[in-house]
mmCIF file of C-alpha atoms and ligand atoms in Angstrom:
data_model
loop_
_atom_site.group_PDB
_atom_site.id
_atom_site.type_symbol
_atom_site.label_atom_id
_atom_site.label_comp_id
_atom_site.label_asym_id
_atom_site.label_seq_id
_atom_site.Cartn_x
_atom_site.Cartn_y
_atom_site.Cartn_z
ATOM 1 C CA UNK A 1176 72.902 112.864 66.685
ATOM 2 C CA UNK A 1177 71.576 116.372 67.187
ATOM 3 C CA UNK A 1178 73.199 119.031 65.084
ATOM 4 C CA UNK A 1179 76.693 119.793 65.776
ATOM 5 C CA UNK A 1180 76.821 116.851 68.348
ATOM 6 C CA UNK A 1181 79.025 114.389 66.638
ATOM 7 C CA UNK A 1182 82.065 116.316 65.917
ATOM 8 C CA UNK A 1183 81.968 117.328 69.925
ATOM 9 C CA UNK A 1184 82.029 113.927 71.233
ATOM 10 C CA UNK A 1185 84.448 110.714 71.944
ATOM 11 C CA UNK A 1186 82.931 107.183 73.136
ATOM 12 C CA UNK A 1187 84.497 105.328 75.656
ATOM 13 C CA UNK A 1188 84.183 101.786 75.419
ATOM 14 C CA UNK A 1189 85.209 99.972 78.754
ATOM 15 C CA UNK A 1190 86.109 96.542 77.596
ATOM 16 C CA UNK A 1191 89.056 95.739 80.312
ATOM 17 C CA UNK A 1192 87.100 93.674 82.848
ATOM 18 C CA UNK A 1193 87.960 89.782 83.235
ATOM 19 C CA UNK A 1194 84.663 88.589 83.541
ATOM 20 C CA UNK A 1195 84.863 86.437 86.435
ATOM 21 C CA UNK A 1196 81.268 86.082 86.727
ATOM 22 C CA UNK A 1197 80.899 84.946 83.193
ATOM 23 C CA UNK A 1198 83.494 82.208 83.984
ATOM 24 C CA UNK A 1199 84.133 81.851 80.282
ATOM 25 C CA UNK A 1200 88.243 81.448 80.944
ATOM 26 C CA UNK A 1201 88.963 84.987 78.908
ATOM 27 C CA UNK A 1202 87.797 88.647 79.080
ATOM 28 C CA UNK A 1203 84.139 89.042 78.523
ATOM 29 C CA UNK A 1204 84.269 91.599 75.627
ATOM 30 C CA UNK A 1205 86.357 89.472 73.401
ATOM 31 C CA UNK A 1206 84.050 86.372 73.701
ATOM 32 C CA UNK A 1207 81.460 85.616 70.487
ATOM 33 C CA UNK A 1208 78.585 86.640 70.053
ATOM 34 C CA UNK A 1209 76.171 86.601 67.554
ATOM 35 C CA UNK A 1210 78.699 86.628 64.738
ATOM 36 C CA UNK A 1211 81.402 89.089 66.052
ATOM 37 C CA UNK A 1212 83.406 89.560 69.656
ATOM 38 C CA UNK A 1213 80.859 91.395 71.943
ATOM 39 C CA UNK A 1214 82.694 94.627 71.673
ATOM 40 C CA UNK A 1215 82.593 94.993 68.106
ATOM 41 C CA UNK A 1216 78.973 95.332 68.404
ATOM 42 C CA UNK A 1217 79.177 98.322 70.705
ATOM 43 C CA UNK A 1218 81.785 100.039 68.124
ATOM 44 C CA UNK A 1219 79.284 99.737 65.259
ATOM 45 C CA UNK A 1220 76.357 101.032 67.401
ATOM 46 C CA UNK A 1221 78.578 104.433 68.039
ATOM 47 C CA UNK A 1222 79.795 104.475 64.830
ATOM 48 C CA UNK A 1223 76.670 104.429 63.177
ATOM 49 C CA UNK A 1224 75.543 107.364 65.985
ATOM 50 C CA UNK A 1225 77.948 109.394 64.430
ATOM 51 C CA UNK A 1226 81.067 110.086 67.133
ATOM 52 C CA UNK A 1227 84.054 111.958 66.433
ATOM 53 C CA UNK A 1228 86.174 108.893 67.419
ATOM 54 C CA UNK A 1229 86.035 106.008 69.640
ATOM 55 C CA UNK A 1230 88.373 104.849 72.613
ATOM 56 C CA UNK A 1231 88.334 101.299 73.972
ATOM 57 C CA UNK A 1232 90.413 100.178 77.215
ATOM 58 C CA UNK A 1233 91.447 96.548 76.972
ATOM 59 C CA UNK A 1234 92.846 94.346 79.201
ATOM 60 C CA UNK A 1235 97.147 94.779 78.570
ATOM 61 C CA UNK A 1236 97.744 92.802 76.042
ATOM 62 C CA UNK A 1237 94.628 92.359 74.464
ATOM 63 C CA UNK A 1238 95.087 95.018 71.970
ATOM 64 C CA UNK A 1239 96.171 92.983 69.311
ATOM 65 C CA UNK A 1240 93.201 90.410 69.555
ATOM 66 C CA UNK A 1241 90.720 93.433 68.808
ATOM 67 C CA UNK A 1242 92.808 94.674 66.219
ATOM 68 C CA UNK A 1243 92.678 91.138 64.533
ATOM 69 C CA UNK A 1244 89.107 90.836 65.096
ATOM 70 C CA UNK A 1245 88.583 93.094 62.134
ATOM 71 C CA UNK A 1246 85.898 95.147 64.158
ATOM 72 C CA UNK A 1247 87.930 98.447 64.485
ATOM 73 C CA UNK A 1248 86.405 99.018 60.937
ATOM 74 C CA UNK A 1249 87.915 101.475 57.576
ATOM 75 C CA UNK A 1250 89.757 104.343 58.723
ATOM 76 C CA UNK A 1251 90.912 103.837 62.587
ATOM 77 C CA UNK A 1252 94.427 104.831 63.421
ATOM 78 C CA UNK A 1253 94.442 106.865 59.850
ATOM 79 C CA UNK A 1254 92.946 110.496 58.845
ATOM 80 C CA UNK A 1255 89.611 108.921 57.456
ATOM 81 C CA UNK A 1256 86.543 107.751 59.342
ATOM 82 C CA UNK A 1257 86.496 107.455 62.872
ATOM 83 C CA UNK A 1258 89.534 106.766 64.559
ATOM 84 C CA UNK A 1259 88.984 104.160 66.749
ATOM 85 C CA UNK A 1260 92.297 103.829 69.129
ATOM 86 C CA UNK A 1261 93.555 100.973 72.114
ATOM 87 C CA UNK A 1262 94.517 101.770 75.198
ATOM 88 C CA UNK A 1263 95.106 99.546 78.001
ATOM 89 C CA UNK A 1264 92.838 99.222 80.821
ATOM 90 C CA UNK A 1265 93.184 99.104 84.620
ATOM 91 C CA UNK A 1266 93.068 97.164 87.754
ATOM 92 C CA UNK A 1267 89.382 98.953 88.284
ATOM 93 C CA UNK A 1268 86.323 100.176 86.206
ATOM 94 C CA UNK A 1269 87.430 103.696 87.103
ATOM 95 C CA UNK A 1270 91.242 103.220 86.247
ATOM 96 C CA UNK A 1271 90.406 101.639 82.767
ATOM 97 C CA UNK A 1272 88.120 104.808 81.957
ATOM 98 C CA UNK A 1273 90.934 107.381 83.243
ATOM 99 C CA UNK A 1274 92.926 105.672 80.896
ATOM 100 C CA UNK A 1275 90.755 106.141 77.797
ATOM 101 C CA UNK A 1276 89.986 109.722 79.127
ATOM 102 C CA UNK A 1277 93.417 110.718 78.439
ATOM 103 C CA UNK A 1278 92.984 110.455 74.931
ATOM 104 C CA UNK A 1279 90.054 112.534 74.606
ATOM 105 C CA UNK A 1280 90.085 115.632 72.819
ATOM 106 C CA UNK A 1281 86.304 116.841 72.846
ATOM 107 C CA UNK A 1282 84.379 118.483 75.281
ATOM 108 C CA UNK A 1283 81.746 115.731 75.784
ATOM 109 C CA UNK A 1284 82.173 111.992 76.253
ATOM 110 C CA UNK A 1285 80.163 109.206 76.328
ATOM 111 C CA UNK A 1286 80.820 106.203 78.492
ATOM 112 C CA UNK A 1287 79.609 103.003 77.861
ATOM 113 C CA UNK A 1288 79.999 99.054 78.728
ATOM 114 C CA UNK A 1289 81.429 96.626 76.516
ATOM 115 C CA UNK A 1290 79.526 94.358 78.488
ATOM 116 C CA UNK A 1291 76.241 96.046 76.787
ATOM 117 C CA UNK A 1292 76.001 95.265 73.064
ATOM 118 C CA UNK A 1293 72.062 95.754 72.800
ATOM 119 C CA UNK A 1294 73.144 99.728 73.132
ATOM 120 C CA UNK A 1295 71.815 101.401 69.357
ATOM 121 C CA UNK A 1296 72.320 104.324 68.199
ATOM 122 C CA UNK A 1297 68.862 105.954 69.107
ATOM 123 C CA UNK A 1298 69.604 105.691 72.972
ATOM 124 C CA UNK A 1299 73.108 107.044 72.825
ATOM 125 C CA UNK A 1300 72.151 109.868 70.561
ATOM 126 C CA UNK A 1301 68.845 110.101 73.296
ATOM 127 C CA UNK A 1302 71.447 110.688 76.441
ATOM 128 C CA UNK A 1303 73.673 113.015 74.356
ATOM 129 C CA UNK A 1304 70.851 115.478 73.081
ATOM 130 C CA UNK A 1305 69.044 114.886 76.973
ATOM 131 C CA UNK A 1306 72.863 116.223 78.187
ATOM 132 C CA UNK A 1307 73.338 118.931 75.740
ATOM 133 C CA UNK A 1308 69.437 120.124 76.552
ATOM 134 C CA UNK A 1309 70.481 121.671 79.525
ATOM 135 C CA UNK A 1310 73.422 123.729 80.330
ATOM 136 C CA UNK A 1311 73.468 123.112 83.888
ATOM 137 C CA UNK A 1312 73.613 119.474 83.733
ATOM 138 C CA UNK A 1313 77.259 117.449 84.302
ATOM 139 C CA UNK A 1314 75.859 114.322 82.633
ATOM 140 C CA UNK A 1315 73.191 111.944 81.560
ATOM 141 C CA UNK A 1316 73.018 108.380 81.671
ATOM 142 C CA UNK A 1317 70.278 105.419 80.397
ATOM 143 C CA UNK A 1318 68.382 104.198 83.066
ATOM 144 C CA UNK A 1319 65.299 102.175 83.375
ATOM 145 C CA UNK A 1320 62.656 102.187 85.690
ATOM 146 C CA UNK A 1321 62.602 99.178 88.199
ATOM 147 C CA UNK A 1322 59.362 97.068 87.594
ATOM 148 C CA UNK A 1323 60.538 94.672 90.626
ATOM 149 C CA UNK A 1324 59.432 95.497 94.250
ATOM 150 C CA UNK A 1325 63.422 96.152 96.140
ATOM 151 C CA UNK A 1326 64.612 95.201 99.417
ATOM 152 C CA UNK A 1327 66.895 96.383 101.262
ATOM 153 C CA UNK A 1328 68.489 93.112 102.819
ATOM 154 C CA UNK A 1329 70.730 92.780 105.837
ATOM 155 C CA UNK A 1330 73.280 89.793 104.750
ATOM 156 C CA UNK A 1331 73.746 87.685 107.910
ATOM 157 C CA UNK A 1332 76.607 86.078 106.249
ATOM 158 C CA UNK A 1333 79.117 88.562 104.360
ATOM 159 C CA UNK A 1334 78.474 86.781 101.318
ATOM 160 C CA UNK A 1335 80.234 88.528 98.451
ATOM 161 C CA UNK A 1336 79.451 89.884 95.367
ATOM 162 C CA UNK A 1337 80.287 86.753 92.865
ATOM 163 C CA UNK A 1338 78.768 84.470 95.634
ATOM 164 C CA UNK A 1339 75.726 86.433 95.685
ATOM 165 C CA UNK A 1340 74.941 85.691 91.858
ATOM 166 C CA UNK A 1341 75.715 82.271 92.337
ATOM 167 C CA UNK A 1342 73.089 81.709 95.337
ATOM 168 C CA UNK A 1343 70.456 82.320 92.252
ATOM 169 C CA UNK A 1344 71.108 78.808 91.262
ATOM 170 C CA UNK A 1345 71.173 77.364 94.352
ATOM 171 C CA UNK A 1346 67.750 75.402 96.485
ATOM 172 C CA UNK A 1347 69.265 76.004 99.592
ATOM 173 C CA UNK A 1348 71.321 79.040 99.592
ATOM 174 C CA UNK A 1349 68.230 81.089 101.794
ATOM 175 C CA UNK A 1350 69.352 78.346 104.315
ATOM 176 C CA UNK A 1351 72.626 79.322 104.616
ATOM 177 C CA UNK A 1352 73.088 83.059 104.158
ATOM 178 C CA UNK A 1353 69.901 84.105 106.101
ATOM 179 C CA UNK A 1354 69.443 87.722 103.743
ATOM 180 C CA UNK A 1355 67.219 89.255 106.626
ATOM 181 C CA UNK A 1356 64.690 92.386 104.758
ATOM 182 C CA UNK A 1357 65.268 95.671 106.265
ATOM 183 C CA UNK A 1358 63.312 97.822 104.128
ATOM 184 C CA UNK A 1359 61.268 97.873 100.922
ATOM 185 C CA UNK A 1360 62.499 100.926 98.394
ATOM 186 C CA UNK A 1361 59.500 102.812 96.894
ATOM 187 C CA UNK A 1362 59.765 101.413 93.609
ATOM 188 C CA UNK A 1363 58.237 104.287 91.892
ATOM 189 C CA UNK A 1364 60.885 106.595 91.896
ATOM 190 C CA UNK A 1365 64.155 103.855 91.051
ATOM 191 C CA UNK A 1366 65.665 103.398 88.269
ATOM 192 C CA UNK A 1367 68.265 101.021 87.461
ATOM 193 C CA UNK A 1368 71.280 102.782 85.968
ATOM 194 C CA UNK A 1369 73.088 101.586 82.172
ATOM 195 C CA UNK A 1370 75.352 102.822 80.240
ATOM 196 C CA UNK A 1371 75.853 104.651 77.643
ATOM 197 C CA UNK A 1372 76.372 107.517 80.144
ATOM 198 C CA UNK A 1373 77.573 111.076 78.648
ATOM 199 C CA UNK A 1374 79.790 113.880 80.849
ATOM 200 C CA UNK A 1375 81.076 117.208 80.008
ATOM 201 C CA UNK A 1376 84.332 115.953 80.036
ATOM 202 C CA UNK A 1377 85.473 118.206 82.287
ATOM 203 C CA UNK A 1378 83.240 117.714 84.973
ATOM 204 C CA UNK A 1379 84.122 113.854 84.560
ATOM 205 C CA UNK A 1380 87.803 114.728 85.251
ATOM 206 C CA UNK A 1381 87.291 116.539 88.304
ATOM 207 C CA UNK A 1382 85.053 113.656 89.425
ATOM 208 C CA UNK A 1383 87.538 111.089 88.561
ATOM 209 C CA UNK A 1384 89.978 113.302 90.715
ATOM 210 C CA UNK A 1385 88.708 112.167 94.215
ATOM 211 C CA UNK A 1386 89.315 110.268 96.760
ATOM 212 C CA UNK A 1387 91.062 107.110 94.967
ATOM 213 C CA UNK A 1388 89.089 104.456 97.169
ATOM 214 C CA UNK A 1389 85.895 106.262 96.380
ATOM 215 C CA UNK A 1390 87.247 106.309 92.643
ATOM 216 C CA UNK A 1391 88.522 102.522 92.655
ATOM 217 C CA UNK A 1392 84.823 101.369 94.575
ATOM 218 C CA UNK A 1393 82.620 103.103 91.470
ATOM 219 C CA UNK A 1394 80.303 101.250 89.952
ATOM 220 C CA UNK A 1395 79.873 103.601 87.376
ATOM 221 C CA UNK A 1396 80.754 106.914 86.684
ATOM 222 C CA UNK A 1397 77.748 109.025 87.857
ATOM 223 C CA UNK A 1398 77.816 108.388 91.160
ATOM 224 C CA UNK A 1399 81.407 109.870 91.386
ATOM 225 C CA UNK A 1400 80.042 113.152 89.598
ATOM 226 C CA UNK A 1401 77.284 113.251 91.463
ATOM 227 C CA UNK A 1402 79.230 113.083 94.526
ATOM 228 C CA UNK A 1403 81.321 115.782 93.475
ATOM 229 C CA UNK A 1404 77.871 117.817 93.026
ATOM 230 C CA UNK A 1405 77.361 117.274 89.699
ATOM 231 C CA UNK A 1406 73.678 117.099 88.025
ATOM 232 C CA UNK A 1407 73.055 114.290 86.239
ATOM 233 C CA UNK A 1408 70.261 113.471 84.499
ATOM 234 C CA UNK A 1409 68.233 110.338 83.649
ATOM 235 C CA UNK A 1410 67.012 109.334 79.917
ATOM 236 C CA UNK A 1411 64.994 106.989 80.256
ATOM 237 C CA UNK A 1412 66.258 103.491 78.253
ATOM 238 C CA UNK A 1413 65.081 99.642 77.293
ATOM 239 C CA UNK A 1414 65.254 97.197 80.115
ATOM 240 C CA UNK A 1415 66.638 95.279 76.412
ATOM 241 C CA UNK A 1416 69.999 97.290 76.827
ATOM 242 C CA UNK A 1417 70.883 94.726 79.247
ATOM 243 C CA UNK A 1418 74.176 93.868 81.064
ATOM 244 C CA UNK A 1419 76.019 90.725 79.695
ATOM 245 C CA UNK A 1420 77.001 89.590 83.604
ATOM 246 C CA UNK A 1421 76.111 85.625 83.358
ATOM 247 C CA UNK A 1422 76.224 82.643 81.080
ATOM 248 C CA UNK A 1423 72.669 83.351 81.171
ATOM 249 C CA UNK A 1424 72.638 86.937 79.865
ATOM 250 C CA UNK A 1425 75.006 86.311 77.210
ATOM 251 C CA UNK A 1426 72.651 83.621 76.029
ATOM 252 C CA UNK A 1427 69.860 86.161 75.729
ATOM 253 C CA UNK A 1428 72.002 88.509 74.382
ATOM 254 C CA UNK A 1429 72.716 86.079 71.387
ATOM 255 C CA UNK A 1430 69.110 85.249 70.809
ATOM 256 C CA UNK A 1431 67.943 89.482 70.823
ATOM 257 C CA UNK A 1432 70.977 89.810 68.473
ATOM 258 C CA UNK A 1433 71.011 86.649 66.171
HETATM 259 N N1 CTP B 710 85.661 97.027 83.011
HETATM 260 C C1 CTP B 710 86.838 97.655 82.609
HETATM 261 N N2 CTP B 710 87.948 97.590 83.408
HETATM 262 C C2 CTP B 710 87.920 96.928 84.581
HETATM 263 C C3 CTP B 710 86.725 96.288 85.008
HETATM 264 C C4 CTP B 710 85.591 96.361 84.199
HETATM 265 O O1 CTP B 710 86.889 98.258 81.540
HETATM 266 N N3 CTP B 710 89.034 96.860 85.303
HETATM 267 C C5 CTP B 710 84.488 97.059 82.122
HETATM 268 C C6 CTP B 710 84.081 95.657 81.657
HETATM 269 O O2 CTP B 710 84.866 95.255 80.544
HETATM 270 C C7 CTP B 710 82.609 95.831 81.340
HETATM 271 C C8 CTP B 710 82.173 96.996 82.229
HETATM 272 O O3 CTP B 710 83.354 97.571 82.791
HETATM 273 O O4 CTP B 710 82.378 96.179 79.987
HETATM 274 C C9 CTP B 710 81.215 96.532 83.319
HETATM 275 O O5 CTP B 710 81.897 95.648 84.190
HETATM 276 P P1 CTP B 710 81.422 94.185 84.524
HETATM 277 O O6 CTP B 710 80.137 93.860 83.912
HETATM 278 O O7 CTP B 710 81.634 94.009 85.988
HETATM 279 O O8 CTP B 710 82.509 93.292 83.705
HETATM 280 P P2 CTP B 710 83.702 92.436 84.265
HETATM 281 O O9 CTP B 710 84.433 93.207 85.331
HETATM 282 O O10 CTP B 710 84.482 91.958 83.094
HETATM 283 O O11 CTP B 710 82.939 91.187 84.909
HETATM 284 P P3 CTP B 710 83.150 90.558 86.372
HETATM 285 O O12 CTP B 710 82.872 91.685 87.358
HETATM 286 O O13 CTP B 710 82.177 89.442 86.440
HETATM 287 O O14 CTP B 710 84.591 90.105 86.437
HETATM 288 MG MG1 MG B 711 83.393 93.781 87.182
#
């Protein structure tokens, strides 16, 4: 972490989702993987980036289970090493980070997925120093440039979000849900957006002050302070720091990790 950086900044770890998509019967973060829950490896990535403390939203009543988990590590909840503290998540992405924003003290925060446990400490320490570079920025987040060519796909159908990932698997789904192309995005100037994504925390307050169905329909937290006018800037990350969405993700998540 840059100099002076670590005593100025809290992580929040957004671990409160249910995982539907997984389909694994239990929240995603808590499932194993490679030798520990999933969120204990994005703790230890932060910790070893050097954070002033750590905040994780869990589903309610899940806090025990991490607790027992042993992956809070020496000193949380006491005066030595980082204090890693529980708080209870909400109904959305947006509610469960609210939640673990009311805990932070600092004046920058980091925001990142439980659902990404490839994150290391070089790439958050990256999007902290590419924030604190410039005074006029709100945030930075990791992205990665897209190397696929994107359409932009009229869905005949209404098929939702879950369905949508399920049609993967499926010969004949095409047949069904006619996905008719629109437009082709220039490539060259997307990026797909990760976490870990750092704020001025202050600037992520206002931004999680809008309008609540704007707030609730976030799929992260950029695009809410870059609604609100923010600038937010892009350090460029691994395609590796991949989202744990499927039973096939988490299975390459096990073999990068193992
Ligand atoms: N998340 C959260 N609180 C919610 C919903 C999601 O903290 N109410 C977190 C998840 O735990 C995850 C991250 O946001 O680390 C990204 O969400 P996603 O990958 O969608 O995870 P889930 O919501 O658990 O999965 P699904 O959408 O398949 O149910
Ligand atoms: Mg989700």
């Amino acid at each position: 972490m840059s100099p002076g950086a670590p005593a100025s900044i809290t992580a929040v770890i957004a671990a409160a989702g249910s995982g539907e998509r997984l389909g694994a019967g239990g929240p995603k973060a808590f499932l194993p993987l490679a030798g520990r829950p999933m969120v204990g490896w994005s703790i230890e990535a932060f910790r070893a980036a050097g954070v002033a403390s750590i905040v994780v939203a869990v589903p309610p009543g899940h806090a025990d289970q991490l607790a027992a988990a042993d992956v809070l590590g020496e000193g949380s909840g006491s005066g030595g090493g980082i204090g890693v503290s529980v708080v209870d998540g909400g109904a959305t992405r947006s509610a469960s980070v609210a939640n673990a924003l009311r805990e932070v003290q600092t004046e920058l925060v980091a925001i990142h997925d439980a659902a990404r446990p490839l994150v290391t400490p070089e790439l958050i320490e990256g999007v902290v120093t590419t924030l604190t570079a410039d005074p006029e920025a709100a945030g930075a987040i990791a992205a990665t440039p897209v190397t696929d060519t994107i359409k932009r796909a009229a869905d005949q159908a209404g098929t939702g979000a879950a369905d949508r990932a399920n049609l993967c698997l499926s010969p004949v789904g095409g047949l069904k849900h006619r996905f008719v192309v629109e437009q082709t995005l220039d490539r060259g100037e997307l990026w797909a957006a990760q976490t870990p994504q750092a704020f001025r925390v202050a600037a992520l307050r206002e931004a999680l002050g809008a309008d609540p169905a704007a707030v609730a329909a976030a799929t992260d937290e950029a695009m809410l302070v870059e609604a609100a006018g923010g600038r937010v800037l892009i350090h460029p990350a691994p395609a590796e720091n991949l989202k744990v969405t499927t039973p096939q993700d988490l299975r390459l998540a096990g073999q990068l990790l193992g």
